[in-house]
Amino acid sequence: MRKLFYSMLCFTICLFMLPFVNPIVNATEEEEILAFPGAEGFGQYSKGGRGGEVYHVNSYELTGPGTFHDALTTAGDIPRTIVFDISGEIKIPQIIVRNKSNITIAGQTAPGDGVTIKGNNVRFIDSNDIVIRFMRFRLGKNDFQDDALYFEDSQNVIIDHSSFSWGTDENLSILSKDYDNPESKNITVQWSIISEGLLTHSMGGLIEMNTITMHHNLYAHNNDRNPKTKGQIDFVNNVIYNWGQYPYVAGGESGTKGYGNVVGNYFIAGVNSRNPEYAVVRGNENYSLFLENNRIDSNKNGILDGTDTGTKMMEVERPSVIVDKRFEYPLTNIEEPEKAYQHVLDYVGSSLVRDSVDQRVIHDVRNQTGAIIGHEEDVGGFPELEKGTAPKDTDRDGMPDEWELANGFDPNNPEDRNADKNGNGYTNLEEYLNELATSSFPKNYPMEPPVWTSDPFVPPEEDTEPEPDVEPEPLPVMDGEITKNLIINDNSSGGGQNARNWSIEENLQEGDLVAGDRDGYRFTDIPEELLGVEWIRSAVNSRSATSEDLVTFYLAADADVYVAHDARVSSKPEWLSSEYENTGQTIVDDQPVTFELYKKHYPAGSYVVMGPNNNSSRMNYFALIQPTSQEEPPNEVPKDLEGDIAVDEVSLNWSSVNDEELYLIYRSSSKDPSFRAIASTEESNYKDDTVELGVTYQYKISAINAGGESELSELTEIFFFDPNEPTPDTPAELTVTKTKSITVELKWKEVEDAISYGVFRTTEPDGEFKKVADTISPSYMDKPVDSSTTYYYKVSATSIGGESDMSNAVSTTTEEAIDLPEVPQGLSAGEITNSTFEINWDSIEEADNYDIYRKANEESEFSKIASTDSSNYKDESVSINHTGYSYKILAVNEMGESEFSEELNIDMIPPNTPSDLIVSLIGTDVVGLTWTSQGGANRYNVYRERNGEVEYIGYAKVDTYFDRTAEPGVHYTYYIKAENASGESEESNVVEVTPGYITVLKNYMQQYDQTGDITGPIVPQLTNTLKQVEHHVEKGSTTKAIKFLSKYKEQLTKEKNKEQISPLASTVLNHYAKSYMEELK
C-alpha cells in the first residue's frame, strides 16, 4: 500500500512539473473576434494561442524544459499560450521562431514585478497569429549588434503594453525580406515603449512592409528611426521624444512605395534633437503622406507647448508627397494629441508593474530631461525586480485555482480552460488573461475599435505592361595578356553595375587599389614573387552574388591561378577549398584585411570558373594570374579560316600551325562587335553550336602554347539563318538626322522581328553599296567619314529567315573640315563648400562640350566624372574623406578631344566649429557630452583637460560622446573639435564637470526638486546629510561618510517621508546611495 502511495505521489508530482498540458478545443470560435478587448488596428484579429495548450515558463536556464526558449521553439501545430510561473530577469540565448503560428505570450501572468527578457534577442520569421502582452525586451550592451525583438515575413501579429530598450541595432523591427513582394501584414503595435537604443547604433526600429498600425506608443531617446517606415502604416496618437538625428522617417533613400497616415501624434524635441522643427524627415517622391492634427514642441524649454505646424513639420529638403485624404486603414480610437499624450505616459509599456527603467523614461518625457545613452549602465543598468510567487494552479491550465473557484470552474480539470462560459467567443483562459489587463487602459477608453465600413485602401498597381525586350548593350571585352574574355555573372541585386567594376590589371604592386568599387583600400604587403603579375580586380559588392559561375575566363598560356580570399571568412566556398591549394601566403591591405592565397595550376586553353564568395559582409575575393612557362609563344598565325552553316551550328576549319599547338576561337557578331574568346581546341576545326538565327558572326583564331598566344588570324564572316523562314520586310523611312564634318547620323522605321540591321554606303550615285556596319537598333552614327563629301546610304534588316532587300537610298554631304578644339584655359575655383566644389573656365567656340576629369589627392589616376556643354561645373560628389581634389578638363567636338587643361587643385576646407556643447549625462565614472554639429565633419574629436593637462580621449561619429575613462571626484574640462580629411576645426565651447556619486546624487536631487518628485522638509534634510557625506569623504573619513550615507538611505525610506518623495525618486536615490556605500566599504 505504501509503495502504491509513493507511486501515485511521484506520478502527481511529475504531472505538475510538466510545462504544458494537452489541449481539448471546445470553445465556439466566431469570425473576427478581437485578439483581446482593446485590440485595434491591422493586427486586431490575431488569434494567438486561443483554444490550445498552455506552457508554463518555470525555469531561468537558457534552454531546456520550462524555459522561455523551449516555450517558443517547441511550439507545434497546436495553438499555445505561454504563462509565467517565475518573474524577474530571464536571460536567453538568441531565439529564432521560424514557421510558428498561434502563440500568445501572456506576460501579465508573471508574478512580482513581471519579466524582463535580456541577454539576446527573439526573432519571429515566417510566423503568424502572434499575441505578445506585458513583456519587457531589454537587450543590453553586447559584443554583437541586434534588435531586441524582430519580426520578418509574419502576419496577424499584435504587440500590446510591452517595453523594448537597449537594442544595439534596433529596439523593435517589423519588416518584409522582399520589399517587392512583402509578406508581413496585419500587424499592430500599441501601448508600448520603444526607448534608449544604445549608441553608436541607437535606433527605434524599422516598421516596413506592409500593413502595420502603431498607436499610443512612446518612442524616447533613440537617435534614429523613430520609426523608419515603408509600405502601408497607420501612425496614430504616438509620442516621440528626444529623437537624435531623425524622428519619423518617411521612406528614406528608397524607391519602395509608402502610404502613411501620421495623425494625432505629439513630437517633443529633447537635448539630442538635431533638427527640432522637423517631425517627418527623409521623405521622397515614392512616399505618400497624410498629415493631420499633430503637435510638435521644438523649443526645448521644458514646458509642453507644442503646436500644429502642418506640413512645416516635414523636412523641406526631403519632403514626402502630401495627400489630402486619409488612407483607409482599420480605424483606431483617435484622441486629441494632448489627451493621447497624457494617456500614453500614464498607461504605456509593461505597465501593470512598471520597472524603474520605464518609470525613468516616462519621467524624462514629462519633464523633458534625460539623453540618448551608449550603455545601460549610464542610467543605472538593469533594475532589481521583485520575484513574486505564482498563484496555485493545480491543473496547470493557466488559470489559478482561486480564480477558477470564484468563477465556477474546476481547478482539477484542465479542459475547462478552452470552454466559453459566457459565449462571447473568448475562452475561459482568455477571460482570465483579459481580466488581468483591465487596469492597463485609460478609464472610459473604448475597448473596441470604431466601426469601419469603408473599402480598405489598396496601393495602385504600377504599370505592369511588359516593356519590349531590349537587348542590353554588351559589356566591354575584358582581355589581358594571359586572361581572355573575363565574364562576370553577378546575380545579386546590383549585379549589372558590379560587373562593370571588375577589371583585368597588369603589374600588381603595393599601393594599388584593391577593389573596383572602393577608392580607399590599397595593398600594403604582397609576396615578392607575385609582384608584377597580371591580376583580376574585383568588386566588393559582388560578395553578395550566389552565382556558381560568378567569374569565367580563358587562359592563353600555362599559369598558376591564385585566389586571394578574406581570412575573416572561416567557411571557404566549396569550389575554392576542394580545388585550390592553400599556399600559406597572404596579401594585406590597409584596412587592414588579410587575404589568404589559394593556388591551382591550369594549362593553356583552360576555361576557368570561380563561384561565390560565401560571405556577403566581408571583402570579395580577387585573382592573380602568374605564367609558369618560359616557352616562346607561337610565331605562326593560323591561316585559311573558313566557315560553313550546318543545321544548328557553324563549322569552322583552318590550316594547322603545329601538331603540338592549341587554338583559341574568337567571335564577334552583329549583336556584339567585340571579338571575345569563346572556346579552345586542340584540333584545326571547331563547331560553334551557340549561334542564333538571324545573326551575322565573325571569327578569328589564334594559336597558343604553354608560353602564350600568336597574333589573330584573318576573319571569316557567316550569316546564320534558316532559309525555310520568311525574310524580314525591307526597312522604310530611312532618313539622315544629322550631318557634320566627320559624322553622319541615320535612323529608320523599326522592322518587326528584325534581329539586326546592315548599314551600306557608297560615295557614287550609281556606285556599289558596301556594308560598313551591323547594328541592333534602328539608328546608326557613321564615324569617321570624310568632310565635304557626298555619301549614299541604304539599310537592310536581318531575321531568322535571312536578310531583306536594301532600302531606298538617302544621301547627304558632310560639312567642311573643322579643327580640334583648343586646350581649355583659365581653369579656376568658384564657390567651395564641404560638399560642393565649383570650377570655371574660358569658353571655347569650337567645343561642343567639355569632359571633366578628377583625381582625389589620395588617388593616383584621374577619371572622368562628367560632361557639360557649359564653361562651369559644380562637383557635388566631393567627399570630406579626401584632403582635396585635382581637376583637368578637355574640350570635345566631332573631330575629337583637345589636350588636357592645366590641373587645378582645390583643398577640402576644414569643418565648421561645433557649438552648444553641454553635459547631457553625469555618472559615477562616465560623462555624456552632446553638441550641435555645423557640417563638414566625418568625426568629432573629444579633448579633456585635467589639472592643466589636455589630452585627446576619443572621437564620435554622431553628436554625442560618452567618456568612460573618467574617474570619480576628478574635475574635468571638455571641448570638441570637428575633423575631416583636411584637418580639425576650431575648439567648441568648453564645459566643466566632476563625475562621481556625490555629483550624481546632487544632480538627481536638484532635478527631482524642480519636478516636484521631492518636496517639503525632506529636501533640506537630504541636502544636509549629503553635504556631511561629501565633507567626510574629502577629509578621508570613510567610516563617518558611510554612517551619513546610511542616514541618507533611512531618510529616503522613512514612512513619514513617503508623501514627500515619489517612488521613482526614492528608488533612484536609494540605488546610488547604496552603490556608493558598497564602494566606500
Short mmCIF file of C-alpha atoms in Angstrom, two decimals, residues 142 336 408 769 907:
data_model
loop_
_atom_site.label_atom_id
_atom_site.label_comp_id
_atom_site.label_asym_id
_atom_site.label_seq_id
_atom_site.Cartn_x
_atom_site.Cartn_y
_atom_site.Cartn_z
CA ASN A 142 26.90 43.05 -26.11
CA GLU A 336 -6.62 64.73 -29.50
CA GLY A 408 -17.44 28.33 -11.08
CA PHE A 769 26.94 49.78 -101.77
CA ASP A 907 41.80 71.75 -50.98
#
